[in-house]
mmCIF file with all atom_site columns, C-alpha atoms in Angstrom:
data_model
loop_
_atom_site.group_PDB
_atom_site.id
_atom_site.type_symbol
_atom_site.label_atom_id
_atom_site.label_alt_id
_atom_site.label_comp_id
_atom_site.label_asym_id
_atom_site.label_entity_id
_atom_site.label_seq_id
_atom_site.pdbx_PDB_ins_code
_atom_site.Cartn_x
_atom_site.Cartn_y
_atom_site.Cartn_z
_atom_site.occupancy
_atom_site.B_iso_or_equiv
_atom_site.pdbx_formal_charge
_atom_site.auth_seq_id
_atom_site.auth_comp_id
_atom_site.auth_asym_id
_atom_site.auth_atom_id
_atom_site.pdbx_PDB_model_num
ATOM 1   C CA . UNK A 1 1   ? 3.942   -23.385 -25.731 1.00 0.00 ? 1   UNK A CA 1
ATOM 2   C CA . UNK A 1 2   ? 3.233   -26.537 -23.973 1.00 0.00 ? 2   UNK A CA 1
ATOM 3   C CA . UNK A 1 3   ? 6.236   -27.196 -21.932 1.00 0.00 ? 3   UNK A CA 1
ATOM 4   C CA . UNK A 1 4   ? 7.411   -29.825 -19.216 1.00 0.00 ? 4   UNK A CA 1
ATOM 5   C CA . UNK A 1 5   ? 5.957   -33.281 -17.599 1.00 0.00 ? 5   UNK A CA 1
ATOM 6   C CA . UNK A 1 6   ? 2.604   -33.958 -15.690 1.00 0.00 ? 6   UNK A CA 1
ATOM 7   C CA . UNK A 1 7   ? 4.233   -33.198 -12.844 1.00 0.00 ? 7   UNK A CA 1
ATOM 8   C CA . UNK A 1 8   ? 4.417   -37.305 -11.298 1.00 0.00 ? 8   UNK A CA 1
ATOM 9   C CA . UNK A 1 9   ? 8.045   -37.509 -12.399 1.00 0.00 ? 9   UNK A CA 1
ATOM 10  C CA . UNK A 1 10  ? 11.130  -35.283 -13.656 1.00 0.00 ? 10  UNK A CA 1
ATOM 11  C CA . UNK A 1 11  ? 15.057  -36.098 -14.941 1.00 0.00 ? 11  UNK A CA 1
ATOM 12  C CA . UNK A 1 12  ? 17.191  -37.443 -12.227 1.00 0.00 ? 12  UNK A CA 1
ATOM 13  C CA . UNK A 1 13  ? 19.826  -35.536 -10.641 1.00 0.00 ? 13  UNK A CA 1
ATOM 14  C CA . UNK A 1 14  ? 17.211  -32.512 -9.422  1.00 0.00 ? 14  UNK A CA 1
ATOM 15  C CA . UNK A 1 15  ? 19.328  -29.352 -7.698  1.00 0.00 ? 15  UNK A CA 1
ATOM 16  C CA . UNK A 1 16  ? 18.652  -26.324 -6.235  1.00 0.00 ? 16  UNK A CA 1
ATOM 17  C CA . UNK A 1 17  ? 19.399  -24.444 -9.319  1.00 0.00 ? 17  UNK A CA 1
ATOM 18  C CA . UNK A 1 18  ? 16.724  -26.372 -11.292 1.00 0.00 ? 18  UNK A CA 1
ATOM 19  C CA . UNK A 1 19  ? 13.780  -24.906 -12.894 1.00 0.00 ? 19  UNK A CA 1
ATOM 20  C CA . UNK A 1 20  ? 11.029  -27.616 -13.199 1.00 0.00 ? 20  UNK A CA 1
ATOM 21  C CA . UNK A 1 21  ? 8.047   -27.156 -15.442 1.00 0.00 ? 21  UNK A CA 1
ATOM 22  C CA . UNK A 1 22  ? 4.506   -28.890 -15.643 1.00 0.00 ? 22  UNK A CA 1
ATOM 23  C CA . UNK A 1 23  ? 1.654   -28.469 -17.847 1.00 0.00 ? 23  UNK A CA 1
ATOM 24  C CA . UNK A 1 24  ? -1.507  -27.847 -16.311 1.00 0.00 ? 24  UNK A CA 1
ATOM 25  C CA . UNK A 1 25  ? -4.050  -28.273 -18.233 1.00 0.00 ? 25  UNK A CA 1
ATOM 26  C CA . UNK A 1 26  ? -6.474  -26.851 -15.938 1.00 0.00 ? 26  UNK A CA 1
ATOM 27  C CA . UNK A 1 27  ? -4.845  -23.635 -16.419 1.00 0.00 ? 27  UNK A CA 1
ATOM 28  C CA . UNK A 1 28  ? -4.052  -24.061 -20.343 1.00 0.00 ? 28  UNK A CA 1
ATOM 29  C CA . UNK A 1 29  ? -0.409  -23.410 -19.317 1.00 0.00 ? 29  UNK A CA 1
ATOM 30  C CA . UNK A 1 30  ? 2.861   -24.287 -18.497 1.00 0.00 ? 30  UNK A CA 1
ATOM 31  C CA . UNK A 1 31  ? 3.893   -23.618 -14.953 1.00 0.00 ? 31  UNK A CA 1
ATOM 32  C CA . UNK A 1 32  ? 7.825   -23.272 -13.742 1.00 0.00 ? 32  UNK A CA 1
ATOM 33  C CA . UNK A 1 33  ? 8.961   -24.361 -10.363 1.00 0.00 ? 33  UNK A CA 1
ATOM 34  C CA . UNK A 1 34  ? 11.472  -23.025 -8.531  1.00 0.00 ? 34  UNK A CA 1
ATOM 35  C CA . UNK A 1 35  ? 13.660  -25.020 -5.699  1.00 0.00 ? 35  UNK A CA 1
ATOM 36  C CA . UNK A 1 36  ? 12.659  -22.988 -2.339  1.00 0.00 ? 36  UNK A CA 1
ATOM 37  C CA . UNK A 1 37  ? 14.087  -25.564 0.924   1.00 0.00 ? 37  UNK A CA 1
ATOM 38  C CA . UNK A 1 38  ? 14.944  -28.916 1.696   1.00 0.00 ? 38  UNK A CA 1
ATOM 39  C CA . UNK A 1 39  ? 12.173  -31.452 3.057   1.00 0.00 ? 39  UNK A CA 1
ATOM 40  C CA . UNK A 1 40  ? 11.897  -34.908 4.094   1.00 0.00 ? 40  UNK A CA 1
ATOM 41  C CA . UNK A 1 41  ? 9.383   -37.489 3.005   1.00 0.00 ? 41  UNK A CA 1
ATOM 42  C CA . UNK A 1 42  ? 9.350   -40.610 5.468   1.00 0.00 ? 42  UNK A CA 1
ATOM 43  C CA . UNK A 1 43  ? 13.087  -40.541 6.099   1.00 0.00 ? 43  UNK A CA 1
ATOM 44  C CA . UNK A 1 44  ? 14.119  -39.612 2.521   1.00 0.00 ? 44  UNK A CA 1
ATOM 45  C CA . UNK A 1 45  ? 15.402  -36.300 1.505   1.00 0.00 ? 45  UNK A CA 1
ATOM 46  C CA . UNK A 1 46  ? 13.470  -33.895 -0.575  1.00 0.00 ? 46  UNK A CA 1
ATOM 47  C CA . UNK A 1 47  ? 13.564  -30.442 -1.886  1.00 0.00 ? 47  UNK A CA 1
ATOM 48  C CA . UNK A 1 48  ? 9.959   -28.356 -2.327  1.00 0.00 ? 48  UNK A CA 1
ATOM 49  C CA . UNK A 1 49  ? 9.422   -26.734 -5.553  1.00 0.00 ? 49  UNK A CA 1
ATOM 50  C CA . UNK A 1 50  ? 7.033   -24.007 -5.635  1.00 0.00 ? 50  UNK A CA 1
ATOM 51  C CA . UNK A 1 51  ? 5.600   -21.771 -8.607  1.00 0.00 ? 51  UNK A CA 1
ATOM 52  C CA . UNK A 1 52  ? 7.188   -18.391 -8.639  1.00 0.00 ? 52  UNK A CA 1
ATOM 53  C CA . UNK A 1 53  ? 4.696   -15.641 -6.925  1.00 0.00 ? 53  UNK A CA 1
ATOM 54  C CA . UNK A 1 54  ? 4.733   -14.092 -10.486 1.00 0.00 ? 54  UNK A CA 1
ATOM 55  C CA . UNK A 1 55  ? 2.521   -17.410 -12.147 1.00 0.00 ? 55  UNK A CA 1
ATOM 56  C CA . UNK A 1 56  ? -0.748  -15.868 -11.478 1.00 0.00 ? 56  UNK A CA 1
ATOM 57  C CA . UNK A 1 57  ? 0.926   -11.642 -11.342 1.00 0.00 ? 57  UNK A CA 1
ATOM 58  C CA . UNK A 1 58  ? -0.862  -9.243  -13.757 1.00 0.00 ? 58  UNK A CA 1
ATOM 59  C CA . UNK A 1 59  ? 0.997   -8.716  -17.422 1.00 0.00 ? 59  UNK A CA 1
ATOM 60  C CA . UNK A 1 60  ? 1.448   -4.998  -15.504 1.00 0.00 ? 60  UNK A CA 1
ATOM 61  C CA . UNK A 1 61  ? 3.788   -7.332  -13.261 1.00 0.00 ? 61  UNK A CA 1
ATOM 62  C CA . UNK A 1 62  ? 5.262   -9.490  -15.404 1.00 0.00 ? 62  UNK A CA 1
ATOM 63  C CA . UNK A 1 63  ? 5.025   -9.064  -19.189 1.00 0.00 ? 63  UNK A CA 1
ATOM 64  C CA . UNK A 1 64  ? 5.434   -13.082 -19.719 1.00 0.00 ? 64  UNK A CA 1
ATOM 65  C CA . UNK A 1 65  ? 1.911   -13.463 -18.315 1.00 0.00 ? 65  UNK A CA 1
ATOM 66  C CA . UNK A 1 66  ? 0.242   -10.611 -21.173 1.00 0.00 ? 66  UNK A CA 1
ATOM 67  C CA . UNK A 1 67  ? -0.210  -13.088 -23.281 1.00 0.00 ? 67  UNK A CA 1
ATOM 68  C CA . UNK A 1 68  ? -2.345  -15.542 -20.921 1.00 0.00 ? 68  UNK A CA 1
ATOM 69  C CA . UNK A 1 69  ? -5.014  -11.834 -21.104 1.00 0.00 ? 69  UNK A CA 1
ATOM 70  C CA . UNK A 1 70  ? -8.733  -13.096 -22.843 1.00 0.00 ? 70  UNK A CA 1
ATOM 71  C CA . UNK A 1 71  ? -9.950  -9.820  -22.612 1.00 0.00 ? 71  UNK A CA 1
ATOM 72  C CA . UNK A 1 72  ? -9.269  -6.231  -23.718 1.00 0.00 ? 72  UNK A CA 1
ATOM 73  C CA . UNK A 1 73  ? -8.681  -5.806  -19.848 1.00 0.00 ? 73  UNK A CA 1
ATOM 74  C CA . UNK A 1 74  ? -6.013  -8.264  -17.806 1.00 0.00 ? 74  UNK A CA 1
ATOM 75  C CA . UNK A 1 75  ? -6.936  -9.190  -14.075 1.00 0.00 ? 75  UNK A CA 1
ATOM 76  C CA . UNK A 1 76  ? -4.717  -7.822  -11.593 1.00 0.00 ? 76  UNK A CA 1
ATOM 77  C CA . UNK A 1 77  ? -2.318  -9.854  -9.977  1.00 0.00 ? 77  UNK A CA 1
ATOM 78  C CA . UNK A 1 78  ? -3.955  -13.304 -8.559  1.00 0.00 ? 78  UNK A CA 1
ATOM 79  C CA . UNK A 1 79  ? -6.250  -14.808 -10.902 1.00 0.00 ? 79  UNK A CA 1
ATOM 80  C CA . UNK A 1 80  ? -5.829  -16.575 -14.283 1.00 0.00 ? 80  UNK A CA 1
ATOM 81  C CA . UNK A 1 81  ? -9.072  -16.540 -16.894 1.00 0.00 ? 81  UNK A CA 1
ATOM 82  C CA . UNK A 1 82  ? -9.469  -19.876 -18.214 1.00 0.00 ? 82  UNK A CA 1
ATOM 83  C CA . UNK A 1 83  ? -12.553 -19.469 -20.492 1.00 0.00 ? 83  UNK A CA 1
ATOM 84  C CA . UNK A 1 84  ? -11.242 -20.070 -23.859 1.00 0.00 ? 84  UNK A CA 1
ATOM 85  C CA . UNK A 1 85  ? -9.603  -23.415 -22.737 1.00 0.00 ? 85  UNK A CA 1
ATOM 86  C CA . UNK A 1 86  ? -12.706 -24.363 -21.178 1.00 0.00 ? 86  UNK A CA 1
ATOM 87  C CA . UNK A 1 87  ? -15.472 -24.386 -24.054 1.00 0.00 ? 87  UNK A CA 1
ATOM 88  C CA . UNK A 1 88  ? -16.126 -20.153 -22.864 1.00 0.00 ? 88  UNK A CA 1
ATOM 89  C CA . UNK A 1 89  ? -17.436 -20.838 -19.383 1.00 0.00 ? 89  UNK A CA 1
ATOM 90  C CA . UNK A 1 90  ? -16.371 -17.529 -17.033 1.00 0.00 ? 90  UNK A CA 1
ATOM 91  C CA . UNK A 1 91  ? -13.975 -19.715 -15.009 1.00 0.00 ? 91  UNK A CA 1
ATOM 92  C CA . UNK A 1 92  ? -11.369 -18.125 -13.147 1.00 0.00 ? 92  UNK A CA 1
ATOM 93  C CA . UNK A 1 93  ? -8.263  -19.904 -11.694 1.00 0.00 ? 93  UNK A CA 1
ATOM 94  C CA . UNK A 1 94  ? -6.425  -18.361 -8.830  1.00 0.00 ? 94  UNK A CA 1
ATOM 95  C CA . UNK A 1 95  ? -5.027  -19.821 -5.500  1.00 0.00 ? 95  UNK A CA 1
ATOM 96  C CA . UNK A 1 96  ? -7.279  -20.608 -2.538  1.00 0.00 ? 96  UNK A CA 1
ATOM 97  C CA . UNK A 1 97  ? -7.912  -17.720 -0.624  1.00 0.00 ? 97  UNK A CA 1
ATOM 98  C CA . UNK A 1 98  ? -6.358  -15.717 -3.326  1.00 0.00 ? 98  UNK A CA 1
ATOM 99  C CA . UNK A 1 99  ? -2.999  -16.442 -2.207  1.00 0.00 ? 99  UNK A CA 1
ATOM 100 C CA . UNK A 1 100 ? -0.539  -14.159 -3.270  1.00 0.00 ? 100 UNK A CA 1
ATOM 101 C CA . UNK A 1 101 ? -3.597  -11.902 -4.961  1.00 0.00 ? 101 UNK A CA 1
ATOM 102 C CA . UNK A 1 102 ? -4.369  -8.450  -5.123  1.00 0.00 ? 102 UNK A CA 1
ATOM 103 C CA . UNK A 1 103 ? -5.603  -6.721  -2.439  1.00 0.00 ? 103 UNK A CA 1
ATOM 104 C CA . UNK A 1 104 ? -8.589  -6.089  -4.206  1.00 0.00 ? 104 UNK A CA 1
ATOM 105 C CA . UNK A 1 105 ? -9.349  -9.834  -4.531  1.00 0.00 ? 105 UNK A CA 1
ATOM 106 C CA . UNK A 1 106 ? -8.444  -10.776 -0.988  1.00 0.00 ? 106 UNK A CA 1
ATOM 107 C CA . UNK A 1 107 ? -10.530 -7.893  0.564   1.00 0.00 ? 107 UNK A CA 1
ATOM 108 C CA . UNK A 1 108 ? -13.802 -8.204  -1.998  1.00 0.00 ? 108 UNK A CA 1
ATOM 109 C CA . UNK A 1 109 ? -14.599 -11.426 0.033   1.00 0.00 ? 109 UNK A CA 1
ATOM 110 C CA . UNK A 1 110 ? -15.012 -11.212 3.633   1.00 0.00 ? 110 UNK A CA 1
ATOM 111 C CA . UNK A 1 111 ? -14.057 -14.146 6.173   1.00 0.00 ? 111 UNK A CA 1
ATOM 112 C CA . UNK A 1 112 ? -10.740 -14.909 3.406   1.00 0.00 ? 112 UNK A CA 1
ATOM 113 C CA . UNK A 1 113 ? -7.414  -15.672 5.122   1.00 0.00 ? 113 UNK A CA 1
ATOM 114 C CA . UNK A 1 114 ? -4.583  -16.504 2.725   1.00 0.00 ? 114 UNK A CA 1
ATOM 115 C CA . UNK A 1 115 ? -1.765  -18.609 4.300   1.00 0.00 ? 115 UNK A CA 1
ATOM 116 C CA . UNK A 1 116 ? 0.964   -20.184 2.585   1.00 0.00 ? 116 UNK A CA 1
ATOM 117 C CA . UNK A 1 117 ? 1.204   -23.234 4.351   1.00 0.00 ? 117 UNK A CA 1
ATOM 118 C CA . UNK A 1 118 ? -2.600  -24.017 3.339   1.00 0.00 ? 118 UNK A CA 1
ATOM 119 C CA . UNK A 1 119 ? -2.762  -22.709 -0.152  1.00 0.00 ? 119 UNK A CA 1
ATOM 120 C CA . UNK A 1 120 ? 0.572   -22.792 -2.199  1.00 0.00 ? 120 UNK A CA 1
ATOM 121 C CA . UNK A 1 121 ? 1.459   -25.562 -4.560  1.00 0.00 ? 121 UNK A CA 1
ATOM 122 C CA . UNK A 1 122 ? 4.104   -27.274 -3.959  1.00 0.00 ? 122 UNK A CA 1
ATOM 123 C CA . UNK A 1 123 ? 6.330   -30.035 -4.924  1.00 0.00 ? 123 UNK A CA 1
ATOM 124 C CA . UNK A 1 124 ? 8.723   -32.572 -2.881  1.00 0.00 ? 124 UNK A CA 1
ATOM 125 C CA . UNK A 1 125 ? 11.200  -34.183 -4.937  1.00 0.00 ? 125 UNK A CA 1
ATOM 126 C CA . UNK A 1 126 ? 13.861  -37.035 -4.501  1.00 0.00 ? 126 UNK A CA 1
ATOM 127 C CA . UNK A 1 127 ? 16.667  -35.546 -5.889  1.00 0.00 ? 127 UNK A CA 1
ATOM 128 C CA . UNK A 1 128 ? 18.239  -38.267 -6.983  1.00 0.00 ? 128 UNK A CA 1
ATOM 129 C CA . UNK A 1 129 ? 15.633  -39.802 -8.704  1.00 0.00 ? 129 UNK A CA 1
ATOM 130 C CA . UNK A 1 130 ? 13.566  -36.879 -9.676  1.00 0.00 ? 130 UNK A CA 1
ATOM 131 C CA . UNK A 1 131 ? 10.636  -38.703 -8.261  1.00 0.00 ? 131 UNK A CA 1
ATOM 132 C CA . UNK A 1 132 ? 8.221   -36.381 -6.775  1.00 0.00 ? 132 UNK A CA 1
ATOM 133 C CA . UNK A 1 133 ? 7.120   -38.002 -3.248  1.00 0.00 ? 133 UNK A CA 1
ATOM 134 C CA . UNK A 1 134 ? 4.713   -35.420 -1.708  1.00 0.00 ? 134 UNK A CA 1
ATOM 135 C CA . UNK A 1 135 ? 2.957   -33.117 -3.560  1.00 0.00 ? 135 UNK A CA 1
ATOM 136 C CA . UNK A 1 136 ? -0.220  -30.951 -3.463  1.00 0.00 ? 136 UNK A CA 1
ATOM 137 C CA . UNK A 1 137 ? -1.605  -29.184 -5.954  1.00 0.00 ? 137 UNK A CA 1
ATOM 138 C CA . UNK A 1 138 ? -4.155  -25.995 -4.542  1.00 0.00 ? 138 UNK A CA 1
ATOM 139 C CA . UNK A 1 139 ? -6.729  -24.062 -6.825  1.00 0.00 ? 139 UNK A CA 1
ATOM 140 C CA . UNK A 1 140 ? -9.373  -21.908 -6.185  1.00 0.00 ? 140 UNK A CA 1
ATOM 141 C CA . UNK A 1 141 ? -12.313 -21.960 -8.944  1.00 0.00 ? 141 UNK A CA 1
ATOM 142 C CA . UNK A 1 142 ? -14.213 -18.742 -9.562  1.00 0.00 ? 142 UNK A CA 1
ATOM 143 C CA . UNK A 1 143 ? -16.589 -17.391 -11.919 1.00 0.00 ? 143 UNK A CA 1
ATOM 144 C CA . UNK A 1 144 ? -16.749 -14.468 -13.756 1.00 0.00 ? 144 UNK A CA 1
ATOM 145 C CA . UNK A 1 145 ? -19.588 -12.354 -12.209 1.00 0.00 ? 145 UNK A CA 1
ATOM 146 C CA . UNK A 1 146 ? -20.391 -9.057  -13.882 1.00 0.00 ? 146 UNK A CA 1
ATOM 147 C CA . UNK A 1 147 ? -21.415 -6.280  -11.894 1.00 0.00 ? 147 UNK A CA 1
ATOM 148 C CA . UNK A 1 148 ? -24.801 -6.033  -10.580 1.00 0.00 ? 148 UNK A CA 1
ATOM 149 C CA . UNK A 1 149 ? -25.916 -3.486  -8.349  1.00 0.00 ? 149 UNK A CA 1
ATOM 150 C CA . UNK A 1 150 ? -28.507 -5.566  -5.997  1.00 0.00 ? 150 UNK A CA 1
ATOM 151 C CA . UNK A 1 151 ? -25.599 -7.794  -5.191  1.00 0.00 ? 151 UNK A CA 1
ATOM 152 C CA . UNK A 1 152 ? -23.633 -6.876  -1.656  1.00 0.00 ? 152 UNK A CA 1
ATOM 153 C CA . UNK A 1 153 ? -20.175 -7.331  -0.824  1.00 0.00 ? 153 UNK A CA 1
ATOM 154 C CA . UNK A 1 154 ? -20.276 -11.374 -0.366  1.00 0.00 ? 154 UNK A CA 1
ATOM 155 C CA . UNK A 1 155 ? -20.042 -12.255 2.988   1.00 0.00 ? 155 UNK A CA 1
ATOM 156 C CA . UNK A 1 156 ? -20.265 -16.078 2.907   1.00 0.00 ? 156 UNK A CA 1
ATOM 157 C CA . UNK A 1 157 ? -18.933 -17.947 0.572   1.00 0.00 ? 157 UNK A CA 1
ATOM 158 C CA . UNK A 1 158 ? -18.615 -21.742 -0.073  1.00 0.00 ? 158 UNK A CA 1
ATOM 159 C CA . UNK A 1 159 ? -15.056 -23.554 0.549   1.00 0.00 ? 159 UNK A CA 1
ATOM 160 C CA . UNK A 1 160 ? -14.828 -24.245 -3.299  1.00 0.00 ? 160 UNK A CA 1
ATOM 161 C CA . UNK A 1 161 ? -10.879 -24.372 -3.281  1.00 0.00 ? 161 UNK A CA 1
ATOM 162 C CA . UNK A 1 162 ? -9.686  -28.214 -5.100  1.00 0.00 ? 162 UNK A CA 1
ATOM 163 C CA . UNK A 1 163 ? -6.218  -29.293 -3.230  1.00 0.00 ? 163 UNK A CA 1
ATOM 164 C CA . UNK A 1 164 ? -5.320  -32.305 -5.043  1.00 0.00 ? 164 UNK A CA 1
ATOM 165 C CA . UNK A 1 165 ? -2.166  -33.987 -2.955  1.00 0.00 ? 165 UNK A CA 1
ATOM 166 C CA . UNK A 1 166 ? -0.018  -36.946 -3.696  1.00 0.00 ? 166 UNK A CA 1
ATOM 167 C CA . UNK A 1 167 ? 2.186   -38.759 -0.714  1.00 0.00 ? 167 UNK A CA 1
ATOM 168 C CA . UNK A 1 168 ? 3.859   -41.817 -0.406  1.00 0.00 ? 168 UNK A CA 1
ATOM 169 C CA . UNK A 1 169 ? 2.447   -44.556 2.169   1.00 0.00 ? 169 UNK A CA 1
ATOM 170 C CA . UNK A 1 170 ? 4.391   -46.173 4.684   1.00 0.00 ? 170 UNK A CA 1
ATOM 171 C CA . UNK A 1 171 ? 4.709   -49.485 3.054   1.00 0.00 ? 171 UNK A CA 1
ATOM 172 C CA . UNK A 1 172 ? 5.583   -47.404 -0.397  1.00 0.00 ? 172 UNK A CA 1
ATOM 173 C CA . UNK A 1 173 ? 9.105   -46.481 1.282   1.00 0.00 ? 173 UNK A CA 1
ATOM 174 C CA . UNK A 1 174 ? 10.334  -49.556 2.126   1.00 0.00 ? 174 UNK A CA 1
#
C-alpha cells in the first residue's frame, strides 16, 4: 500500500503522538516515523522523527515486514531487497554502516562502525506548520553477491552510503 507524503511537507498541528509516513520509492515502501525529541532549526522549534528500528527488522522480527521478502529466504534484520522494484538488479537497501543490522551484517565487513548520529534518518519538523526544516535521509546501497569461495572476508570497502539532507538557510528563516 502506498501510504503518506514525499516527505517535504505533512498536516499542521504535528505532536508527539503522531505517526508520520513517507513513501520511498527507493525502497518500494511506505516508511512510518515516530516523534523521538525536540530540536531546534535556526531559532525555531522542531521535533525529530525517526523510522522505528523495526523498518529494515527481519519478518522473524516483525511479521509486517514478511511481506517486503523476494525470496524463499528473508534477510535478517538490517537490509531491505529492492530487486523487483528496480527492473531485477540484486540491490540491497539497508542503513549506512548497517545501522541497526544484524550482527552478521555489521561484522561480515571489516573497518564498519555504525553510529546513530551519522547514519539514521531523520526528520525535523515545525510543529505548527508541519513543515519539515532539517532533514536527512541515509542509505546504504549493496548488491547481492552470491557466495564464492575465492572471495575473502572484504576488508576495504568503498564509502557507497547516499545521505541526502535538506536544511533551511539563514536568509530562509527570516
Amino acid at each position: 500500500m502506498i501510504n503518506g507524503t514525499d516527505g517535504g511537507q505533512f498536516a499542521p498541528f504535528v505532536s508527539k503522538d503522531s505517526e508520520l509516513y513517507v513513501f520511498a520509492t527507493d525502497l518500494c515502501r511506505s516508511m512510518r516515523f515516530n516523534y523521538e525529541r525536540d530540536t531546534e532549526v535556526h531559532g525555531l522549534k522542531t521535533m525529530r522523527f525517526t523510522p522505528p528500528a523495526t523498518l529494515f527488522a527481519s519478518a522473524d522480527e516483525d511479521e509486517n515486514n514478511r511481506c517486503f521478502c523476494t525470496t524463499s529466504t528473508c534477510p535478517k534484520s538490517g537490509v531491505v531487497y529492492v530487486s523487483t522494484c528496480q527492473k531485477g538488479a540484486p540491490i540491497v537497501l539497508s542503513s549506512p554502516h548497517f545501522y541497526l543490522g544484524d550482527n552478521e551484517y555489521v561484522n561480515g565487513v571489516a573497518g564498519l562502525s555504525p553510529v546513530k548520529e551519522q547514519h539514521e534518518t531523520f526528520l525535523d519538523i515545525h510543529p505548527l506548520t508541519g513543515l519539515v526544516l532539517r532533514a536527512s535521509k541515509r542509505l546504504q546501497i549493496n548488491i547481492d553477491l552470491k557466495n564464492y569461495d575465492k572471495l575473502h572476508k572484504v576488508t576495504v570497502i568503498p564509502d557507497h552510503s547516499h545521505d541526502v539532507s535538506n536544511h533551511l538557510s539563514d536568509g530562509s528563516v527570516e
